[in-house]
Coordinates of C-alpha atoms in Angstrom, one line a residue:
X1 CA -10.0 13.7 -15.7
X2 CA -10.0 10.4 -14.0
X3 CA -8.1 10.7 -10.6
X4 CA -5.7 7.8 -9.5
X5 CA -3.9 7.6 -5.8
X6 CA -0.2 6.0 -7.5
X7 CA 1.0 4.7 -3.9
X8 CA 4.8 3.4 -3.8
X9 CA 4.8 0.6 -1.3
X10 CA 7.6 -0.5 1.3
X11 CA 9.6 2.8 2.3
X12 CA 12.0 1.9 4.8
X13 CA 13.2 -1.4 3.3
X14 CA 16.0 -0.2 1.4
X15 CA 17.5 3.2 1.0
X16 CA 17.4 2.9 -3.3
X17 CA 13.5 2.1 -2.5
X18 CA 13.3 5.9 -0.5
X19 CA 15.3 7.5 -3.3
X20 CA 13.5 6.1 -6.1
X21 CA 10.3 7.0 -5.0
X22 CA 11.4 10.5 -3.9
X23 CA 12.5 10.8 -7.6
X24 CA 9.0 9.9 -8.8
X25 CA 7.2 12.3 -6.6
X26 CA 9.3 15.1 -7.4
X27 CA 8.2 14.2 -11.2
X28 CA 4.4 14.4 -9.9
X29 CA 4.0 10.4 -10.3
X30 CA 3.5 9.0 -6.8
X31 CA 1.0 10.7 -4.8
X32 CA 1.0 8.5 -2.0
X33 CA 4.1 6.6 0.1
X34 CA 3.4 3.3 2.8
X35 CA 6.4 3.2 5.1
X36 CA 7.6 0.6 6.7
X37 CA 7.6 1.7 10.5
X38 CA 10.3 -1.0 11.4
X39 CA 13.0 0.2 8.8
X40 CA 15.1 3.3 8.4
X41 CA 13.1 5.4 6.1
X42 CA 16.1 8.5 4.6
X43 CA 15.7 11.6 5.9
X44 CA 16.3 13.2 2.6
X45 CA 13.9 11.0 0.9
X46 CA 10.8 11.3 3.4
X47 CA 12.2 15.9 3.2
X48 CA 11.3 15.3 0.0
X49 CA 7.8 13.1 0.2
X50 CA 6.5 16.1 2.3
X51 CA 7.8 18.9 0.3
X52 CA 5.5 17.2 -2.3
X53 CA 2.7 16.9 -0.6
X54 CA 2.8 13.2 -0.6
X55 CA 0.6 11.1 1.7
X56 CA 2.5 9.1 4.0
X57 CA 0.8 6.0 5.4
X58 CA 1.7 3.0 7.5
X59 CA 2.4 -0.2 5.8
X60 CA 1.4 -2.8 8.3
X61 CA 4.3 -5.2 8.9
X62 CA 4.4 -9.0 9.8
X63 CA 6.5 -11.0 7.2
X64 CA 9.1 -9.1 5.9
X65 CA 12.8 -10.2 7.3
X66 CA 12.4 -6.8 9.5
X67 CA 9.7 -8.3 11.3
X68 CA 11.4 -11.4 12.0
X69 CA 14.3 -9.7 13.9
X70 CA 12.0 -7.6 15.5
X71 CA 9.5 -10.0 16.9
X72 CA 11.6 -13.4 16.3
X73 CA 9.7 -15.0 14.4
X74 CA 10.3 -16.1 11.0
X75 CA 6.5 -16.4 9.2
X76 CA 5.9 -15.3 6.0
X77 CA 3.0 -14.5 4.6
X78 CA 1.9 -18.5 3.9
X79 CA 2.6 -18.8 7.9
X80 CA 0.5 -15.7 8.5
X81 CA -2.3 -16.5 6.4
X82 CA -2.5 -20.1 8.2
X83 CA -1.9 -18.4 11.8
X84 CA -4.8 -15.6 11.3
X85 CA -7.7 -17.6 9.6
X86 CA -7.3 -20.9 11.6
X87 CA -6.9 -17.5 14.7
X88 CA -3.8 -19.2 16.2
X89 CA -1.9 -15.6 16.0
X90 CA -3.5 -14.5 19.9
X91 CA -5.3 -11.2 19.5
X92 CA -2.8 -9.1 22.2
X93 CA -0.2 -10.1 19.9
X94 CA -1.3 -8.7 17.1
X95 CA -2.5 -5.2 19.0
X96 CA 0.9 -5.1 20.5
X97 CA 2.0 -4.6 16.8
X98 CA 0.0 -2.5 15.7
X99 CA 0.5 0.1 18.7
X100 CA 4.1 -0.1 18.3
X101 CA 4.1 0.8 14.6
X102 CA 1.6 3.1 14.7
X103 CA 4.1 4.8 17.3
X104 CA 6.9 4.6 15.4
X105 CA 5.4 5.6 12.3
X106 CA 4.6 9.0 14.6
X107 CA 8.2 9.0 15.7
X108 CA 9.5 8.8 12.1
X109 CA 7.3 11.1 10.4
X110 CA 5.4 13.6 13.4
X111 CA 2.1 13.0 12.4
X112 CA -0.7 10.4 11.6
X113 CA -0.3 7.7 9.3
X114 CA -2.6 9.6 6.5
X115 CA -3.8 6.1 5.7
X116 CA -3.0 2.3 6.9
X117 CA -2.0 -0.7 4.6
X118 CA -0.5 -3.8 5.0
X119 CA 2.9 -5.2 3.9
X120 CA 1.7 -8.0 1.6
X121 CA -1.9 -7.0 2.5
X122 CA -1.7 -8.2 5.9
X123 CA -3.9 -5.4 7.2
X124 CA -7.1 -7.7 6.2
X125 CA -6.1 -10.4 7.7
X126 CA -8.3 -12.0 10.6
X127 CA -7.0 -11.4 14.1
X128 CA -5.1 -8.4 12.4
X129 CA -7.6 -6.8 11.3
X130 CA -9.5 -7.0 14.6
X131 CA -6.5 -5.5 16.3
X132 CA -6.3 -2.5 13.9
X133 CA -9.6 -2.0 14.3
X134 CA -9.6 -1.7 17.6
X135 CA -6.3 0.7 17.9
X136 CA -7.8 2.7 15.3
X137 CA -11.6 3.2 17.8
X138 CA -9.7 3.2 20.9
X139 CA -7.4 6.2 19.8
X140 CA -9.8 8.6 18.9
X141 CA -9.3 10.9 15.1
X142 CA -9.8 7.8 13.4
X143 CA -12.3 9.2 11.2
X144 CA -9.4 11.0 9.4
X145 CA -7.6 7.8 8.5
X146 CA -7.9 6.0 5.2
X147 CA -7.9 2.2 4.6
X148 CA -6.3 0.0 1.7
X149 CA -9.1 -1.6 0.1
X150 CA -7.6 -4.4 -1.9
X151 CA -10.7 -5.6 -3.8
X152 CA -10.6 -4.8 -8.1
X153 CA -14.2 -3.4 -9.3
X154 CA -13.6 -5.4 -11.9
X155 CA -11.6 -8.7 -13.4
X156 CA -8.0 -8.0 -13.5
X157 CA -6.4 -11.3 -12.8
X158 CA -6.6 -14.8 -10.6
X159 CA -3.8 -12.8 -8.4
X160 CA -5.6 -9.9 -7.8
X161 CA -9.0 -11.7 -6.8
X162 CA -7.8 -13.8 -4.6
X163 CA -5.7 -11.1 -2.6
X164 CA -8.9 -9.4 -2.5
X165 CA -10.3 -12.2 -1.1
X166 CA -8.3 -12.9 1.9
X167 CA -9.9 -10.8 4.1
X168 CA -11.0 -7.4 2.4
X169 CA -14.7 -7.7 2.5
X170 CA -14.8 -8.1 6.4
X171 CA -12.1 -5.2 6.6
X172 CA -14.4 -3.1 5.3
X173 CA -17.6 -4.5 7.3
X174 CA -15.7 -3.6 10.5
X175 CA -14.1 -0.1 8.8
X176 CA -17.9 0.9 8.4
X177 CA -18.5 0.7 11.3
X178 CA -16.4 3.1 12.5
X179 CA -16.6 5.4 9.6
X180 CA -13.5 4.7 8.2
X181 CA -12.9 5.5 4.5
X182 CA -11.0 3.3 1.8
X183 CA -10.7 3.7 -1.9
X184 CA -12.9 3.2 -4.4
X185 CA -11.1 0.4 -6.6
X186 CA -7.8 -1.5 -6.7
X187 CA -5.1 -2.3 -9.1
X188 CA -1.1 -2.4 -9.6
X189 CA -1.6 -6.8 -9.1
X190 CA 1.2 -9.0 -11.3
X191 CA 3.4 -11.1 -10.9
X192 CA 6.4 -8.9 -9.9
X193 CA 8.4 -10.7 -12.3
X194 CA 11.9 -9.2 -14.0
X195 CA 9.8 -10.0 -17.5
X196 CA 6.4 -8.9 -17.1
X197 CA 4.9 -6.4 -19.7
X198 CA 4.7 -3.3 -18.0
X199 CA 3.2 -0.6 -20.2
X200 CA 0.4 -3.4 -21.3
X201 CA -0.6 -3.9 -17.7
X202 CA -0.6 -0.3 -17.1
X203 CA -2.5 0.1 -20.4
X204 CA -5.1 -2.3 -19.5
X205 CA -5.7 -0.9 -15.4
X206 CA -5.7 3.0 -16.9
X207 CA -8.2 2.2 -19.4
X208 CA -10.0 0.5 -16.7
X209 CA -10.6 2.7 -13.9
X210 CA -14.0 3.9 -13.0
X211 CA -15.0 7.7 -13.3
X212 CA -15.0 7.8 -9.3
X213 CA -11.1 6.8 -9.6
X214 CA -9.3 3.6 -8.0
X215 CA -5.8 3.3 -6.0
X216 CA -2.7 1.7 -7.8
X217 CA 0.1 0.2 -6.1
X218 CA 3.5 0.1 -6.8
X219 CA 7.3 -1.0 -6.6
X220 CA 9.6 1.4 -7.7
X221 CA 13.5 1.5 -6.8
X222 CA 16.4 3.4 -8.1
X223 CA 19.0 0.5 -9.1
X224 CA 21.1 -1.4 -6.8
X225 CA 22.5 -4.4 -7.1
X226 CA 20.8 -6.3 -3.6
X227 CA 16.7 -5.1 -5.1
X228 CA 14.6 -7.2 -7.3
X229 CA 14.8 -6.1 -10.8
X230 CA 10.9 -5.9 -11.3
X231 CA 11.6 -2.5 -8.7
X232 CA 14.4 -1.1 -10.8
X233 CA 11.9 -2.0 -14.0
X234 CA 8.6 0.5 -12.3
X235 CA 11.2 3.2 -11.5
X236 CA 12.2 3.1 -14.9
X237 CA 8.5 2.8 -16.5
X238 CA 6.8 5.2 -14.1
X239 CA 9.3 8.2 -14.5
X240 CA 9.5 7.8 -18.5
X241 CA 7.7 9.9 -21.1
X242 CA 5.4 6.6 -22.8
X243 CA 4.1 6.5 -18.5
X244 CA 3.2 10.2 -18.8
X245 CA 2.1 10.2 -21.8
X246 CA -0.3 6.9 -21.3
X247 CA -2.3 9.3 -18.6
X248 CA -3.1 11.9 -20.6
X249 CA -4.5 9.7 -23.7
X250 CA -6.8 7.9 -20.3
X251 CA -7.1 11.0 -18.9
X252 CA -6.1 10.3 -15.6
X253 CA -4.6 12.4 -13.3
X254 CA -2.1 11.5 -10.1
X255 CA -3.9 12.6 -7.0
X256 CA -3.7 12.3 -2.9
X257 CA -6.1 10.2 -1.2
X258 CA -8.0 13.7 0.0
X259 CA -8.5 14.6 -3.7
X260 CA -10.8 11.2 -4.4
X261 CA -14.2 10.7 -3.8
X262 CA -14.2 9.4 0.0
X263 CA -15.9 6.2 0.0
X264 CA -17.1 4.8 2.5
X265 CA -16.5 1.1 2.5
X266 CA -18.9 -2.0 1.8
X267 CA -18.6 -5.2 2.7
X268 CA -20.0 -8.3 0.6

């Protein structure tokens, strides 16, 4: 069996995202939960998470609209992409960030993030990546932390290469340094559209992964009326018999980041 960390991405923004994704994990789909330090994750839903055994991880935040009241700004990830490469975003900034959602994320959950990410991969980001590095060396037991590695092992799409490109090479430069560990490949990249062809996506990443295993991202909500429908669309795909039975004809197997090889990362 293949092993694949399914991670659900944004806990905290919306209480239909917790549920949703609470629902999966109690079905054995999502092995692996970013939360959003700056929202208002549900009790019940994160109960849940850890009754599971679900690996709870920070997803780094600058863009979303809870960002922008906290830090009164209003950039989104266009503005961020500009500030960090052309390094107009000043470096104490971007550590003061860090620190205070890596605190929160303690306050919320009692414990390490078992892994960092970024909301809309922000985490690789110049300057931003710096700071996290740093945070990560300066606060010792940083050994134990995992690290997003957004870069596919193989072709899967314009979209997917070039968020791969925007920083993930150097993440993982600096990450080896410091003996940090990441996963071994990337996928879960579309469009995020309300039409896209979800089990011939899926289809085409399972039969794709490499022996060693890969990390898939993804968007699930229970339905509400304020949430894009492409979340309400995963929730519905994930949790349904054709999902389950599309891992056992690849032969892949839902598991937590400890129960994947532990690479080390590369850069290049």
């Amino acid at each position: 069996m293949r092993r694949l960390i399914i991670n659900a991405d944004d806990i905290g923004m919306h209480p239909a995202i917790d549920q949703g994704v609470a629902a999966l994990a109690e079905q054995g789909v999502v092995t692996s939960a970013s939360i959003m330090a700056l929202g208002r994750p549900d009790r019940d839903a994160l109960a849940t998470l850890r009754r599971y055994g679900v690996n709870l991880g920070l997803h780094l935040d600058f863009t979303s609209a809870m960002a922008h009241a906290r830090y009164g700004h209003r950039r989104g990830v266009g503005a961020t992409i500009a500030a960090t490469w052309a390094r107009r975003m000043p470096p104490q900034q971007a550590r003061t960030v860090v620190l205070g959602q890596l605190h929160r994320f303690g306050e919320l959950t009692g414990a390490m993030p078992a892994f960092i990410d970024g909301h809309e991969h922000v985490h690789q980001f110049p300057v931003i990546r710096e700071a996290l590095m740093e945070v990560l060396a300066a606060g010792g037991g940083h050994a134990a932390v995992f690290l997003r590695d957004t870069r596919p092992r193989r072709w899967r799409g314009a979209k997917a290469a070039l968020i791969g490109a925007l920083g993930a090479a150097e993440l993982a430069r600096q990450a080896r340094r410091l003996g940090l560990r990441s996963n071994g490949d990337f996928l879960g990249v579309y469009d995020l559209s309300g039409q896209a062809d979800l089990p011939a996506l899926w289809r085409g990443w399972l039969a794709s992964i490499a022996p060693a295993g890969a990390l898939a991202m993804c968007h699930p909500a229970a339905a509400h009326p304020a949430l894009e429908q492409f979340r309400r669309r995963e929730f519905r795909f994930l949790g349904s018999t054709q999902f389950a039975d599309m891992l056992a004809e690849f032969q892949v197997q839902p598991a937590c980041w400890e129960d994947t090889p532990r690479h080390f990362p590369v850069g290049g």
